[in-house]
Amino acid sequence: MMDHNTAVAASRDFDLVLVLSGGNALGAFEAGVYEVLHHRGLQPDWIVGTSIGAINGALIAGAPPEKRIETLRAFWRPDPSASAPITDAGPLSFPWSMAETWRRSNAAISTFAAGRPGLFGPLLSALAPLAPNEPSLFETHQLETTLDRLVDFARLNVGAPRFTATALDLETGEDVVFDTASRRIDARHVRASAALPVLFPPVEIDGRWHVDGGLSANLPLDPVFTEFSPRPLLCLAVDLVPLRRPRPHTLGEVASRAQDLAFASQSRRTIARWRARLADSQDRRVTLLRIVYSEQAREVAAKALDFSARTVAERWVAGRRAGEDALRAWPELRPCDEPGLSVIGG
């Protein structure tokens, strides 16, 4: 029996694709954005993700629509008794202070030392005598266990929505695409997409060693734009790494900004390349609506390792605000009428 959200998706006269970028602990922002889409009945036909975006995408695609938010919460807040509830959608009430900087920094240091239960760690655990010969600081086999517990891979591989995770061949440097349209995907493929060297070990699949797809394209747009469809396409891209931010003034801000620029520049060049490639196209209507995590004044240099409950809740709420703002700015949520690639937001 077709559920309501699937029926709504089937009735559209365009394809809706959700693209989720990498960013490790920043990925709670993506969950907040998706929650807004979910409550508006905007279920994607296809989800494409890399790194934490692939993990979030698998959690969504591998759950029935009525349990997708619950599944995301179970991943991001495994301790339901923790403070700072994600359900608080109001503005953050406490002032920014040096104490908050220390709190976030200490949370990241704690993660670096002790890992994040259910995902990776602790520090140097991958060097334990019984661990496989996979050079890294942390082990991530527990991520597979978590994914197997939370994701219904039988449902994910049915293809509604279609799911794609990107990775990189460690030895050849080639981009690798794991797509339910062409192969069966399991937890190993998702773990491979999030295998960021030096932190996490490469993952072997079919004789090839794979690492984090974000090293090549942190906002994985190529699988979407490469595939031709006669139907108009609306691509909602959630980008955890902002290209534009105020000039940094402290060493920590400089370190954070350097990370942003390294990954955001990839996305800028990818969008420019596809704009040029589709400029003369008369048979393709592609609209890219970017939702960027630009509200990062509170973040610290090691932001990608801050998994503390309060920070996760703040990022989730920030994603929800950004999603609501995007829908207010583009209320029809339809592809533009002009041929070629139209870019909105970001």
Short mmCIF file of N, CA and C in Angstrom, two decimals, residues 177-251:
data_model
loop_
_atom_site.label_atom_id
_atom_site.label_comp_id
_atom_site.label_asym_id
_atom_site.label_seq_id
_atom_site.Cartn_x
_atom_site.Cartn_y
_atom_site.Cartn_z
N VAL A 177 30.97 5.60 -6.87
CA VAL A 177 29.56 5.87 -6.59
C VAL A 177 28.87 4.55 -6.23
N PHE A 178 28.33 4.49 -5.04
CA PHE A 178 27.53 3.36 -4.61
C PHE A 178 26.06 3.76 -4.74
N ASP A 179 25.33 3.11 -5.64
CA ASP A 179 23.99 3.56 -5.99
C ASP A 179 23.04 2.36 -5.98
N THR A 180 21.91 2.49 -5.28
CA THR A 180 20.95 1.40 -5.23
C THR A 180 20.31 1.13 -6.58
N ALA A 181 20.48 2.04 -7.53
CA ALA A 181 19.95 1.80 -8.87
C ALA A 181 20.77 0.76 -9.62
N SER A 182 21.99 0.50 -9.15
CA SER A 182 22.86 -0.41 -9.89
C SER A 182 23.49 -1.51 -9.05
N ARG A 183 23.36 -1.44 -7.71
CA ARG A 183 23.96 -2.46 -6.86
C ARG A 183 23.27 -2.48 -5.51
N ARG A 184 23.51 -3.54 -4.78
CA ARG A 184 22.97 -3.64 -3.43
C ARG A 184 23.95 -2.98 -2.46
N ILE A 185 23.43 -2.14 -1.59
CA ILE A 185 24.25 -1.39 -0.65
C ILE A 185 24.01 -1.90 0.76
N ASP A 186 25.10 -2.00 1.53
CA ASP A 186 24.98 -2.36 2.94
C ASP A 186 25.78 -1.37 3.78
N ALA A 187 25.93 -1.67 5.06
CA ALA A 187 26.57 -0.72 5.98
C ALA A 187 28.01 -0.44 5.61
N ARG A 188 28.69 -1.39 4.96
CA ARG A 188 30.09 -1.16 4.58
C ARG A 188 30.22 0.00 3.61
N HIS A 189 29.29 0.12 2.67
CA HIS A 189 29.37 1.18 1.68
C HIS A 189 29.21 2.56 2.32
N VAL A 190 28.32 2.62 3.31
CA VAL A 190 28.11 3.90 4.00
C VAL A 190 29.33 4.23 4.85
N ARG A 191 29.88 3.23 5.52
CA ARG A 191 31.10 3.46 6.32
C ARG A 191 32.25 3.88 5.43
N ALA A 192 32.35 3.31 4.24
CA ALA A 192 33.41 3.69 3.31
C ALA A 192 33.29 5.16 2.90
N SER A 193 32.06 5.62 2.70
CA SER A 193 31.85 7.00 2.30
C SER A 193 32.30 7.98 3.37
N ALA A 194 32.35 7.52 4.63
CA ALA A 194 32.71 8.39 5.75
C ALA A 194 34.09 8.08 6.32
N ALA A 195 34.92 7.38 5.57
CA ALA A 195 36.23 6.94 6.06
C ALA A 195 37.29 8.02 5.81
N LEU A 196 37.27 9.06 6.64
CA LEU A 196 38.18 10.19 6.45
C LEU A 196 39.57 9.86 6.98
N PRO A 197 40.58 9.78 6.10
CA PRO A 197 41.94 9.58 6.59
C PRO A 197 42.39 10.86 7.33
N VAL A 198 43.12 10.82 8.27
CA VAL A 198 43.84 9.85 9.05
C VAL A 198 42.98 9.37 10.23
N LEU A 199 41.86 10.03 10.43
CA LEU A 199 41.02 9.70 11.58
C LEU A 199 40.46 8.29 11.50
N PHE A 200 39.90 7.94 10.33
CA PHE A 200 39.15 6.69 10.21
C PHE A 200 39.80 5.78 9.17
N PRO A 201 39.66 4.47 9.35
CA PRO A 201 40.34 3.53 8.45
C PRO A 201 39.65 3.41 7.10
N PRO A 202 40.41 3.13 6.05
CA PRO A 202 39.79 2.85 4.76
C PRO A 202 38.98 1.57 4.84
N VAL A 203 38.03 1.42 3.93
CA VAL A 203 37.13 0.27 3.95
C VAL A 203 37.29 -0.49 2.64
N GLU A 204 37.53 -1.79 2.75
CA GLU A 204 37.72 -2.63 1.57
C GLU A 204 36.38 -3.19 1.10
N ILE A 205 36.09 -2.99 -0.18
CA ILE A 205 34.89 -3.53 -0.81
C ILE A 205 35.28 -4.02 -2.20
N ASP A 206 35.04 -5.28 -2.45
CA ASP A 206 35.33 -5.87 -3.76
C ASP A 206 36.78 -5.65 -4.18
N GLY A 207 37.69 -5.77 -3.23
CA GLY A 207 39.11 -5.67 -3.54
C GLY A 207 39.65 -4.25 -3.68
N ARG A 208 38.82 -3.25 -3.46
CA ARG A 208 39.26 -1.85 -3.53
C ARG A 208 39.14 -1.22 -2.16
N TRP A 209 40.09 -0.36 -1.82
CA TRP A 209 40.07 0.34 -0.55
C TRP A 209 39.50 1.73 -0.75
N HIS A 210 38.51 2.07 0.05
CA HIS A 210 37.77 3.32 -0.13
C HIS A 210 37.93 4.25 1.06
N VAL A 211 37.93 5.57 0.75
CA VAL A 211 37.97 6.59 1.80
C VAL A 211 36.88 7.63 1.52
N ASP A 212 36.81 8.60 2.38
CA ASP A 212 35.74 9.61 2.40
C ASP A 212 35.58 10.32 1.05
N GLY A 213 34.35 10.29 0.53
CA GLY A 213 34.07 10.95 -0.74
C GLY A 213 34.18 12.45 -0.68
N GLY A 214 34.11 13.03 0.53
CA GLY A 214 34.23 14.47 0.66
C GLY A 214 35.59 15.02 0.29
N LEU A 215 36.61 14.15 0.23
CA LEU A 215 37.93 14.60 -0.18
C LEU A 215 37.93 15.05 -1.64
N SER A 216 37.04 14.48 -2.43
CA SER A 216 36.94 14.83 -3.85
C SER A 216 35.84 15.85 -4.10
N ALA A 217 34.65 15.61 -3.51
CA ALA A 217 33.51 16.51 -3.71
C ALA A 217 32.66 16.46 -2.45
N ASN A 218 32.84 17.45 -1.58
CA ASN A 218 32.14 17.43 -0.30
C ASN A 218 30.65 17.69 -0.47
N LEU A 219 30.25 18.32 -1.56
CA LEU A 219 28.84 18.44 -1.91
C LEU A 219 28.66 17.63 -3.19
N PRO A 220 28.19 16.39 -3.10
CA PRO A 220 28.24 15.46 -4.23
C PRO A 220 27.14 15.70 -5.27
N LEU A 221 27.34 16.70 -6.09
CA LEU A 221 26.36 17.06 -7.12
C LEU A 221 26.55 16.29 -8.42
N ASP A 222 27.76 15.83 -8.70
CA ASP A 222 28.03 15.20 -9.99
C ASP A 222 27.12 14.01 -10.30
N PRO A 223 26.87 13.09 -9.36
CA PRO A 223 25.98 11.97 -9.71
C PRO A 223 24.60 12.43 -10.15
N VAL A 224 24.13 13.55 -9.59
CA VAL A 224 22.80 14.05 -9.93
C VAL A 224 22.79 14.71 -11.29
N PHE A 225 23.72 15.62 -11.52
CA PHE A 225 23.71 16.40 -12.75
C PHE A 225 24.19 15.60 -13.95
N THR A 226 24.98 14.56 -13.72
CA THR A 226 25.46 13.74 -14.82
C THR A 226 24.33 12.93 -15.45
N GLU A 227 23.38 12.54 -14.64
CA GLU A 227 22.30 11.69 -15.13
C GLU A 227 21.22 12.51 -15.82
N PHE A 228 20.96 12.20 -17.06
CA PHE A 228 19.96 12.94 -17.83
C PHE A 228 18.55 12.42 -17.54
N SER A 229 17.63 13.36 -17.37
CA SER A 229 16.22 13.02 -17.23
C SER A 229 15.42 14.06 -18.00
N PRO A 230 14.41 13.64 -18.74
CA PRO A 230 13.59 14.61 -19.46
C PRO A 230 12.72 15.46 -18.54
N ARG A 231 12.53 14.99 -17.30
CA ARG A 231 11.71 15.73 -16.35
C ARG A 231 12.51 16.85 -15.70
N PRO A 232 11.86 17.96 -15.39
CA PRO A 232 12.56 19.02 -14.64
C PRO A 232 13.07 18.47 -13.31
N LEU A 233 14.17 19.04 -12.84
CA LEU A 233 14.82 18.54 -11.63
C LEU A 233 14.97 19.67 -10.61
N LEU A 234 14.55 19.41 -9.39
CA LEU A 234 14.81 20.32 -8.28
C LEU A 234 15.73 19.61 -7.31
N CYS A 235 16.93 20.18 -7.13
CA CYS A 235 17.94 19.59 -6.27
C CYS A 235 18.08 20.45 -5.02
N LEU A 236 17.69 19.90 -3.87
CA LEU A 236 17.87 20.57 -2.58
C LEU A 236 19.20 20.11 -2.01
N ALA A 237 20.17 21.00 -1.94
CA ALA A 237 21.50 20.64 -1.49
C ALA A 237 21.77 21.27 -0.13
N VAL A 238 22.02 20.44 0.86
CA VAL A 238 22.34 20.92 2.21
C VAL A 238 23.86 20.88 2.36
N ASP A 239 24.45 22.06 2.50
CA ASP A 239 25.90 22.20 2.53
C ASP A 239 26.34 22.62 3.92
N LEU A 240 27.14 21.79 4.57
CA LEU A 240 27.58 22.06 5.94
C LEU A 240 28.77 23.00 6.00
N VAL A 241 29.35 23.33 4.85
CA VAL A 241 30.57 24.13 4.84
C VAL A 241 30.32 25.43 4.07
N PRO A 242 30.32 26.57 4.75
CA PRO A 242 30.02 27.84 4.08
C PRO A 242 31.22 28.38 3.30
N LEU A 243 30.94 28.89 2.11
CA LEU A 243 31.99 29.55 1.32
C LEU A 243 32.26 30.95 1.85
N ARG A 244 31.20 31.63 2.26
CA ARG A 244 31.34 33.01 2.74
C ARG A 244 31.20 33.07 4.25
N ARG A 245 32.17 33.70 4.89
CA ARG A 245 32.11 33.96 6.32
C ARG A 245 32.92 35.21 6.62
N PRO A 246 32.66 35.89 7.74
CA PRO A 246 33.43 37.09 8.09
C PRO A 246 34.91 36.77 8.26
N ARG A 247 35.73 37.78 8.09
CA ARG A 247 37.18 37.61 8.22
C ARG A 247 37.52 37.15 9.64
N PRO A 248 38.33 36.09 9.77
CA PRO A 248 38.68 35.58 11.10
C PRO A 248 39.66 36.52 11.81
N HIS A 249 39.62 36.50 13.15
CA HIS A 249 40.48 37.37 13.95
C HIS A 249 41.33 36.62 14.96
N THR A 250 41.00 35.36 15.22
CA THR A 250 41.79 34.57 16.16
C THR A 250 42.37 33.36 15.44
N LEU A 251 43.35 32.72 16.08
CA LEU A 251 43.97 31.55 15.47
C LEU A 251 42.95 30.43 15.28
#
